[in-house]
PDB file of C-alpha atoms and ligand atoms in Angstrom:
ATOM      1  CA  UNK A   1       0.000   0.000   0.000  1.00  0.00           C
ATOM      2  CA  UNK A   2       2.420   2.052   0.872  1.00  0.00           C
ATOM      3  CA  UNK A   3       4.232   1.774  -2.421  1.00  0.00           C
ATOM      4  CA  UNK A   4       0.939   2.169  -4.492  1.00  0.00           C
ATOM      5  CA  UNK A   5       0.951   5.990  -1.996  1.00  0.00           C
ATOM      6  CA  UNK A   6       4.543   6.768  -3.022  1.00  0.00           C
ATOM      7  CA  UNK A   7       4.138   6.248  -6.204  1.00  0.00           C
ATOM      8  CA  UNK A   8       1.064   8.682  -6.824  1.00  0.00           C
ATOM      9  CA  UNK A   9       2.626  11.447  -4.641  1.00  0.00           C
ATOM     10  CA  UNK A  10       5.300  10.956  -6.623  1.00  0.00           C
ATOM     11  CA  UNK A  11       3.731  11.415 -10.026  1.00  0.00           C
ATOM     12  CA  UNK A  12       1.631  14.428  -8.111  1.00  0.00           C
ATOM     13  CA  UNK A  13       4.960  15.792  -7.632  1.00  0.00           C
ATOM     14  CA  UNK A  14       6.151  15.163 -11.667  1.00  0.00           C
ATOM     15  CA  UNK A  15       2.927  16.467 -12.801  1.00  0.00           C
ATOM     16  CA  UNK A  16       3.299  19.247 -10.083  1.00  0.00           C
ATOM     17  CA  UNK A  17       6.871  20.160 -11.175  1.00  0.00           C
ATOM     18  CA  UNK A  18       5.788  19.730 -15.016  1.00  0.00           C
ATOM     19  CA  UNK A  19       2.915  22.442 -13.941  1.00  0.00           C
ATOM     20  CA  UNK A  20       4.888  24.970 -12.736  1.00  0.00           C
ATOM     21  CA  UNK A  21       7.560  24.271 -15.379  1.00  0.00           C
ATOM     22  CA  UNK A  22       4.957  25.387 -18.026  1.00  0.00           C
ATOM     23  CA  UNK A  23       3.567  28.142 -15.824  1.00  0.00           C
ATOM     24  CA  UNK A  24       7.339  29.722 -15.481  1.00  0.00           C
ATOM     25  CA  UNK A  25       7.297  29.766 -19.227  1.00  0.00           C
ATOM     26  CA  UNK A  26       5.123  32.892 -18.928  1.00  0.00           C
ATOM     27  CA  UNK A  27       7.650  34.917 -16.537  1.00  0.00           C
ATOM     28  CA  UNK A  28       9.722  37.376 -17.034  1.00  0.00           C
ATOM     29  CA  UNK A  29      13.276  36.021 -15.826  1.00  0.00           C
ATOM     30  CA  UNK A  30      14.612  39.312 -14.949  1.00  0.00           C
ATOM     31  CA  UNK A  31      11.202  40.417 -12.755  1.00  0.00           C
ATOM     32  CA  UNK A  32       9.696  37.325 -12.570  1.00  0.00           C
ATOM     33  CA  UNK A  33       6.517  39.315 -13.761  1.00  0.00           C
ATOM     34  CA  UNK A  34       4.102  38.075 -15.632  1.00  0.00           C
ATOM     35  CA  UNK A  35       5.284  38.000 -19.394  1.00  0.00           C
ATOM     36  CA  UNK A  36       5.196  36.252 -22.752  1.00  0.00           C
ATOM     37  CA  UNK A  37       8.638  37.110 -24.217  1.00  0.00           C
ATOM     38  CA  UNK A  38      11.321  35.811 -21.627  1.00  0.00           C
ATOM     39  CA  UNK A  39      12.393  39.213 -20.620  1.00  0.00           C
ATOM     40  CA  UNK A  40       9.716  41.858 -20.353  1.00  0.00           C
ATOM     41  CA  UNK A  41       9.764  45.281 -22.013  1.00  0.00           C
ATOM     42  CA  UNK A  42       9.928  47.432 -18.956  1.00  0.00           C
ATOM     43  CA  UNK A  43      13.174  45.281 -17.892  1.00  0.00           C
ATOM     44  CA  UNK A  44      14.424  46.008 -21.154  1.00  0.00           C
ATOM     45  CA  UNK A  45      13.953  49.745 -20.862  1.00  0.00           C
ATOM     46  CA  UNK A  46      15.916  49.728 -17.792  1.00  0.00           C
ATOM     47  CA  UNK A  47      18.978  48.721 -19.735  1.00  0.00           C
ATOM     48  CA  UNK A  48      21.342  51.730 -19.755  1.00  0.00           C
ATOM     49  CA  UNK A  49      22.297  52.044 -23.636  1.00  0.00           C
ATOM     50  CA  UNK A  50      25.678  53.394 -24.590  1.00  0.00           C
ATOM     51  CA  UNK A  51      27.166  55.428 -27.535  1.00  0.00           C
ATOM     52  CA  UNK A  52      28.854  54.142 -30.293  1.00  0.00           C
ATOM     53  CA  UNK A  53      31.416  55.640 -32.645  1.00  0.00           C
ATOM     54  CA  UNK A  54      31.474  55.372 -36.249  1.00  0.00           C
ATOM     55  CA  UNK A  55      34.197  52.458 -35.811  1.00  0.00           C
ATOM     56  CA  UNK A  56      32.726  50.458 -33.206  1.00  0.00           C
ATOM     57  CA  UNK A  57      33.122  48.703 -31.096  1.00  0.00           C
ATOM     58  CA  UNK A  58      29.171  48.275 -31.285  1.00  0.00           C
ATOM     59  CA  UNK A  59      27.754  47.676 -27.945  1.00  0.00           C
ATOM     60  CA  UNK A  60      24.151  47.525 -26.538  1.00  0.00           C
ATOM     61  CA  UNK A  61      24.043  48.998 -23.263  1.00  0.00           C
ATOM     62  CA  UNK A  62      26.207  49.009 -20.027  1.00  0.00           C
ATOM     63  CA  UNK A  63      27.905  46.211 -18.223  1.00  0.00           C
ATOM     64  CA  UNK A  64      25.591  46.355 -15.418  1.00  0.00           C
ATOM     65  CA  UNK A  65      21.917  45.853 -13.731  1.00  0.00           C
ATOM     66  CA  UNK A  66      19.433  44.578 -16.345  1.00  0.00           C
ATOM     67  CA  UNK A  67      21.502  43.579 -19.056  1.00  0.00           C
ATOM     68  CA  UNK A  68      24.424  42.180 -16.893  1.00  0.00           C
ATOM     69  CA  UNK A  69      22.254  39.874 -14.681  1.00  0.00           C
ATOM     70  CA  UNK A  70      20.743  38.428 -18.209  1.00  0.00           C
ATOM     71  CA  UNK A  71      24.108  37.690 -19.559  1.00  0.00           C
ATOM     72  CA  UNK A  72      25.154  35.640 -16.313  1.00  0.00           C
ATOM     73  CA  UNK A  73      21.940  33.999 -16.985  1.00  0.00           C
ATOM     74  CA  UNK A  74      22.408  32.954 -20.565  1.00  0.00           C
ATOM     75  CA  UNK A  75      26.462  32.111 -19.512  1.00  0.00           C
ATOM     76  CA  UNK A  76      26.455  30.438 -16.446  1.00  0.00           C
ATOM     77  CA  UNK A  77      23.029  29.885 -15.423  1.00  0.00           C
ATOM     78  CA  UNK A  78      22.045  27.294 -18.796  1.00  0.00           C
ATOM     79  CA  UNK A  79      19.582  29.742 -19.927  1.00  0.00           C
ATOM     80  CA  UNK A  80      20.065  29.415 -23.153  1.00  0.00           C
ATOM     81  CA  UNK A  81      16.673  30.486 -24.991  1.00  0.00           C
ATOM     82  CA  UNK A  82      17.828  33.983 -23.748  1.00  0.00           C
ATOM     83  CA  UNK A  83      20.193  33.841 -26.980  1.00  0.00           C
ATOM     84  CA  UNK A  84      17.126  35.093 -29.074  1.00  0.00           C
ATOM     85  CA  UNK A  85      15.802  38.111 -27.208  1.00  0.00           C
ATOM     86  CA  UNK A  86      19.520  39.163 -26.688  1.00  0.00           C
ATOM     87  CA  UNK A  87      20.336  38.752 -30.570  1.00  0.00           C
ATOM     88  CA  UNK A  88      17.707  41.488 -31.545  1.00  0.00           C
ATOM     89  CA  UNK A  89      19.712  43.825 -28.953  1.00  0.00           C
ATOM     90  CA  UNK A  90      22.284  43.235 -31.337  1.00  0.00           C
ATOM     91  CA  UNK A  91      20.613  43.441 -34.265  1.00  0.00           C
ATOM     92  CA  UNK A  92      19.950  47.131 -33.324  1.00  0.00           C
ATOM     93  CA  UNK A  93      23.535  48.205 -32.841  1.00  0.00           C
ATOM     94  CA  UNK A  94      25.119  45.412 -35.351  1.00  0.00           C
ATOM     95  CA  UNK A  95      26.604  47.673 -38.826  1.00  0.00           C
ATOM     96  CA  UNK A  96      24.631  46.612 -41.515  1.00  0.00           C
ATOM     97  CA  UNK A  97      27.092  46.000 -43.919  1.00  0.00           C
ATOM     98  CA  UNK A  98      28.769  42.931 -42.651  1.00  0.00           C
ATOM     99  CA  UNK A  99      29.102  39.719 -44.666  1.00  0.00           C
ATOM    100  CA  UNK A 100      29.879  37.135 -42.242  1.00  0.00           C
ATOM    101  CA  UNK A 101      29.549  36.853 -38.254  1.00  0.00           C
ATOM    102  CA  UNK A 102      32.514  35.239 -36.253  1.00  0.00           C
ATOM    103  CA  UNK A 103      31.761  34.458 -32.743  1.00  0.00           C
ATOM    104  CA  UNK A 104      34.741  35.205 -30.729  1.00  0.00           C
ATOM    105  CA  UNK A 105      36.051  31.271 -29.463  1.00  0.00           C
ATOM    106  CA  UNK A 106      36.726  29.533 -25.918  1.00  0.00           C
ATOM    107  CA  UNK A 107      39.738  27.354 -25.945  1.00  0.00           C
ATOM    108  CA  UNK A 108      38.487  23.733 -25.900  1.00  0.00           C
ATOM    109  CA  UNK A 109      39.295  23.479 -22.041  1.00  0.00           C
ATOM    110  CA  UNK A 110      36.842  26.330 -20.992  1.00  0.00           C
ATOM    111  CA  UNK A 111      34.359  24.779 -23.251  1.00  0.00           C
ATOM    112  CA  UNK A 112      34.279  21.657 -21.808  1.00  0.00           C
ATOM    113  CA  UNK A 113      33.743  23.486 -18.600  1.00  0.00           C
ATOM    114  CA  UNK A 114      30.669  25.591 -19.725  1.00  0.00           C
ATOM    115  CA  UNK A 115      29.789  22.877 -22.051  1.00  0.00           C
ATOM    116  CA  UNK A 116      28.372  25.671 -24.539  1.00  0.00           C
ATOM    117  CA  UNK A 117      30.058  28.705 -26.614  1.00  0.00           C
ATOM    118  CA  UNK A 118      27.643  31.671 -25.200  1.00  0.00           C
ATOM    119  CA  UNK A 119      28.618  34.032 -28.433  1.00  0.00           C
ATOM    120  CA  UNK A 120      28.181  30.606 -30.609  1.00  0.00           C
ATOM    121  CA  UNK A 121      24.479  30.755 -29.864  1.00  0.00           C
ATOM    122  CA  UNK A 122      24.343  34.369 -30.019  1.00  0.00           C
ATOM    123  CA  UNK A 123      25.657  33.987 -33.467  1.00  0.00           C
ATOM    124  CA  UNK A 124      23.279  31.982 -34.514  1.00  0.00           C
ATOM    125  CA  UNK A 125      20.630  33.669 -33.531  1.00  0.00           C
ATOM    126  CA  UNK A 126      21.941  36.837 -35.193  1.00  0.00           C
ATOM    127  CA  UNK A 127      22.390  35.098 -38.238  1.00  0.00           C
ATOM    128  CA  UNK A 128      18.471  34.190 -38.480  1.00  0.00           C
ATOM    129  CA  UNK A 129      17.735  37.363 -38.371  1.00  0.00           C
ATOM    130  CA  UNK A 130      19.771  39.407 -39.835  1.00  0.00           C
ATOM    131  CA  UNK A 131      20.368  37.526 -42.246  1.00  0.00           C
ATOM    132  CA  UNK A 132      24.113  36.279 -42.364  1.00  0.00           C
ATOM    133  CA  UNK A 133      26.283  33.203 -42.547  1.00  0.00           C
ATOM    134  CA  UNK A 134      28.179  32.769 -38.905  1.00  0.00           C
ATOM    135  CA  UNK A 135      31.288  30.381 -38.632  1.00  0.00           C
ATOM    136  CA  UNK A 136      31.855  29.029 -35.506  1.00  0.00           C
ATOM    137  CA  UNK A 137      35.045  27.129 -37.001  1.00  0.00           C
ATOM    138  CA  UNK A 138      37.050  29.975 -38.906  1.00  0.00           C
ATOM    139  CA  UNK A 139      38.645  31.379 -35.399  1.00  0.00           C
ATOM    140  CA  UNK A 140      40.040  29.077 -33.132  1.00  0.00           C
ATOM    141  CA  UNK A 141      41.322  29.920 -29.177  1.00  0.00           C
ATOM    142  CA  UNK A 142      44.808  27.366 -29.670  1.00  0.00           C
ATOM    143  CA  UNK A 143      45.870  28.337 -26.816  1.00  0.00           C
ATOM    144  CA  UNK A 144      43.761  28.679 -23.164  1.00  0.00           C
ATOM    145  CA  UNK A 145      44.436  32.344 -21.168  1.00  0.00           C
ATOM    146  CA  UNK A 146      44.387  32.632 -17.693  1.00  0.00           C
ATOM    147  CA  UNK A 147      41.085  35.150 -16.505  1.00  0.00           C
ATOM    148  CA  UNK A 148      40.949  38.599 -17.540  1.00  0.00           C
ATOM    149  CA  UNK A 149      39.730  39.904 -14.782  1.00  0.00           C
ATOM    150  CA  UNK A 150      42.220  40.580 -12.363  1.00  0.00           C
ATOM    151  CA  UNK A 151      44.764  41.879 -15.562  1.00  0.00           C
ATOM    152  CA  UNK A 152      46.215  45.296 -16.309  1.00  0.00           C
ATOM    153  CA  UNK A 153      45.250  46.590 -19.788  1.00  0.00           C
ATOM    154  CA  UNK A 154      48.969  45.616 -20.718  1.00  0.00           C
ATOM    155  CA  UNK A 155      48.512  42.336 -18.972  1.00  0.00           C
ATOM    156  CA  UNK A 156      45.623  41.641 -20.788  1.00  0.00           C
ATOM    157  CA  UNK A 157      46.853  42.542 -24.173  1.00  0.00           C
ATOM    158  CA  UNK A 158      50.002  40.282 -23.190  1.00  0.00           C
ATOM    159  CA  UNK A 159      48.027  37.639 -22.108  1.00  0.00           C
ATOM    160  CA  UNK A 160      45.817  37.294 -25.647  1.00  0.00           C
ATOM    161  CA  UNK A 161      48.827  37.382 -27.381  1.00  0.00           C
ATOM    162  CA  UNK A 162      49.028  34.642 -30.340  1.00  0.00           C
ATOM    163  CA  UNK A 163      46.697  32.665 -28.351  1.00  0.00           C
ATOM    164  CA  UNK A 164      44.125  32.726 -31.255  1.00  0.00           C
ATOM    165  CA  UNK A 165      44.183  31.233 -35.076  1.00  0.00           C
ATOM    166  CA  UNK A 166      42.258  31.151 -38.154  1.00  0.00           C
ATOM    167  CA  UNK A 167      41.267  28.526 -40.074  1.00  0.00           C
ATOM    168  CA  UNK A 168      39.420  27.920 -43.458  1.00  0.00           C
ATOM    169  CA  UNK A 169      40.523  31.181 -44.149  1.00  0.00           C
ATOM    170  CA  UNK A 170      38.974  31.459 -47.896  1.00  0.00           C
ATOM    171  CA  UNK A 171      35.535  31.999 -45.888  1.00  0.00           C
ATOM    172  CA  UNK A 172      36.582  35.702 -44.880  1.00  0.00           C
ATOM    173  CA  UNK A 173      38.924  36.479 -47.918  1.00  0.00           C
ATOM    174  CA  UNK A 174      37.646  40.567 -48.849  1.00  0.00           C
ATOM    175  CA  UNK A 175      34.396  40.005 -46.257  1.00  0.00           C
ATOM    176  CA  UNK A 176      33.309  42.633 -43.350  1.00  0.00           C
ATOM    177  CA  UNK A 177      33.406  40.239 -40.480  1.00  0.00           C
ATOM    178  CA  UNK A 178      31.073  40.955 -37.242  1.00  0.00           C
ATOM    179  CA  UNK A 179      33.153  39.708 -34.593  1.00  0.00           C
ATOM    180  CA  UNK A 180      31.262  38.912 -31.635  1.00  0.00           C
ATOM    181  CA  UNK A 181      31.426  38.356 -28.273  1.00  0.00           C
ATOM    182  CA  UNK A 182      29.082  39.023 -24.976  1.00  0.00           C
ATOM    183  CA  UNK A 183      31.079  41.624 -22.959  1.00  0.00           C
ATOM    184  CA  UNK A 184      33.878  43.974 -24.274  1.00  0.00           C
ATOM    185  CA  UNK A 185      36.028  44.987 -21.605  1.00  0.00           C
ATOM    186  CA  UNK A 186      39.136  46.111 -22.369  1.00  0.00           C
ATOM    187  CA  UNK A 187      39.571  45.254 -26.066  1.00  0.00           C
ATOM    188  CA  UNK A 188      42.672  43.146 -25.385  1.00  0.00           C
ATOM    189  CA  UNK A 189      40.518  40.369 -26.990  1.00  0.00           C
ATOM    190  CA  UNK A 190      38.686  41.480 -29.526  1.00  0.00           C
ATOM    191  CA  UNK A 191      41.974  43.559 -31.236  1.00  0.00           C
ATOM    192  CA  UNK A 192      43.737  40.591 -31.267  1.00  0.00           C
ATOM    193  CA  UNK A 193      40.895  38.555 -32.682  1.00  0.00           C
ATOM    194  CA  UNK A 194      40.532  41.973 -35.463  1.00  0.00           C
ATOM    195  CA  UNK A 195      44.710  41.473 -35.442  1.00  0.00           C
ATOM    196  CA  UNK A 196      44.773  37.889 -36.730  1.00  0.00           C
ATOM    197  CA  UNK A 197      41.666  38.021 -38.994  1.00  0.00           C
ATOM    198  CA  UNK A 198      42.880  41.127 -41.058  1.00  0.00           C
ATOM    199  CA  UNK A 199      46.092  39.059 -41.681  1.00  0.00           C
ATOM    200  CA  UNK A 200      44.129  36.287 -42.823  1.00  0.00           C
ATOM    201  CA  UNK A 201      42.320  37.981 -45.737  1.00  0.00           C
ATOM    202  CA  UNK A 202      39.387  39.910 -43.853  1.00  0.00           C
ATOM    203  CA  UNK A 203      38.625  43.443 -45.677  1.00  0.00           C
ATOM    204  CA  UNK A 204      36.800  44.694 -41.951  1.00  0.00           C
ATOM    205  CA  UNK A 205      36.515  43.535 -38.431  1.00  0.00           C
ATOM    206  CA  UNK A 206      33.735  45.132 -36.621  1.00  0.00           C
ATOM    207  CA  UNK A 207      33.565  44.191 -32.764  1.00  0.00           C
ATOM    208  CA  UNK A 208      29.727  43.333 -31.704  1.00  0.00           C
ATOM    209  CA  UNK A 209      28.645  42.834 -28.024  1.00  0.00           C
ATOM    210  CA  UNK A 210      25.616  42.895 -26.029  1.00  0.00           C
ATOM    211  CA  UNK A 211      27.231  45.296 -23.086  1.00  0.00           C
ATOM    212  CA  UNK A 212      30.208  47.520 -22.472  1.00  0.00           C
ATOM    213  CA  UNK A 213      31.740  47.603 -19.226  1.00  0.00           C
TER     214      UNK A 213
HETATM  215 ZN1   ZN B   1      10.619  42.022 -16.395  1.00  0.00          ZN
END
């Protein structure tokens, strides 16, 4: 009997979880207000936006509230269907010219960490919509980099140093690329992806992100 009682409770409990599963569908993750798209529009207006010159790099908004709790969301909290609502913030800073978008890489160590490539999905969600081939396998992180964070500007640019490469290169010979990437901090990364891809036969480089810090 007692089994027969543990095993409704615990389909109660699957159906239960199932439930609210569906029912969190409609929240907003950043309020947790009621809301059909997965981040609601007054959260969105509360993103700080930022300026961009003529040259880029081309950010969204600031490095901080809003926009910087959603990106530790979509990078270390698995929530991956964020990659479509933040690929239309990108779409609205992204030049319009480009021919191809390169997501900037993780060395194969960090991805088997995070188990996904954060500007990989962003990519590919850009590239529905706006609309452009992206190559996830044209720039490649040969060599892993100790954290940014704690790094000097100097430091940083030393520490990128020929730690990236290109292959297939035909697939950006003369082409704008949209290099792209989830937080420009520094630069140190993103000139030294712009560095390698130039020599490799781009025309352009123009360095995409969701937030500036
Ligand atoms: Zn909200």
């Amino acid at each position: 009997m007692w089994a027969r009682l543990l095993k409704k409770s615990f389909r109660l409990q699957n159906f239960l979880t199932s439930f609210f599963e569906i029912f969190s569908l409609n929240q907003c993750l950043q309020c947790q207000k009621e809301s059909v798209p997965l981040v609601c529009g007054k959260c969105l207006s509360r993103i700080e936006r930022v300026q961009n010159s003529a040259t880029g790099p081309f950010s969204y908004g600031r490095y901080e509230g809003v926009l910087k709790n959603l990106i530790h969301l979509f990078k270390y909290e698995n929530k991956f269907a964020l990659a479509s609502p933040l690929a239309k913030l990108l779409l609205e800073v992204a030049p319009q010219n480009g021919d191809v978008i390169i997501p900037v890489p993780l060395h194969l160590k960090k991805l088997r960490e995070r188990k996904y490539n954060q500007s990989v999905l962003l990519g590919q969600e850009l590239s529905k919509v706006m609309p452009l081939p992206v190559y996830g396998n044209v720039l490649k992180k040969t060599m892993p980099t100790t954290s940014q964070t704690e790094l000097s500007q100097l430091g940083r640019q030393k520490n990128v140093l020929n730690t990236f490469s290109v292959a297939h290169a035909d697939r950006i010979q003369g082409k704008h690329v949209l290099l792209l990437d989830d937080v420009y901090t520094t630069g140190a990364t993103g000139a030294e992806c712009e560095k390698i891809l130039l020599q490799a036969g781009a025309q352009k480089v123009s360095i995409v992100t969701l937030a500036r810090s």
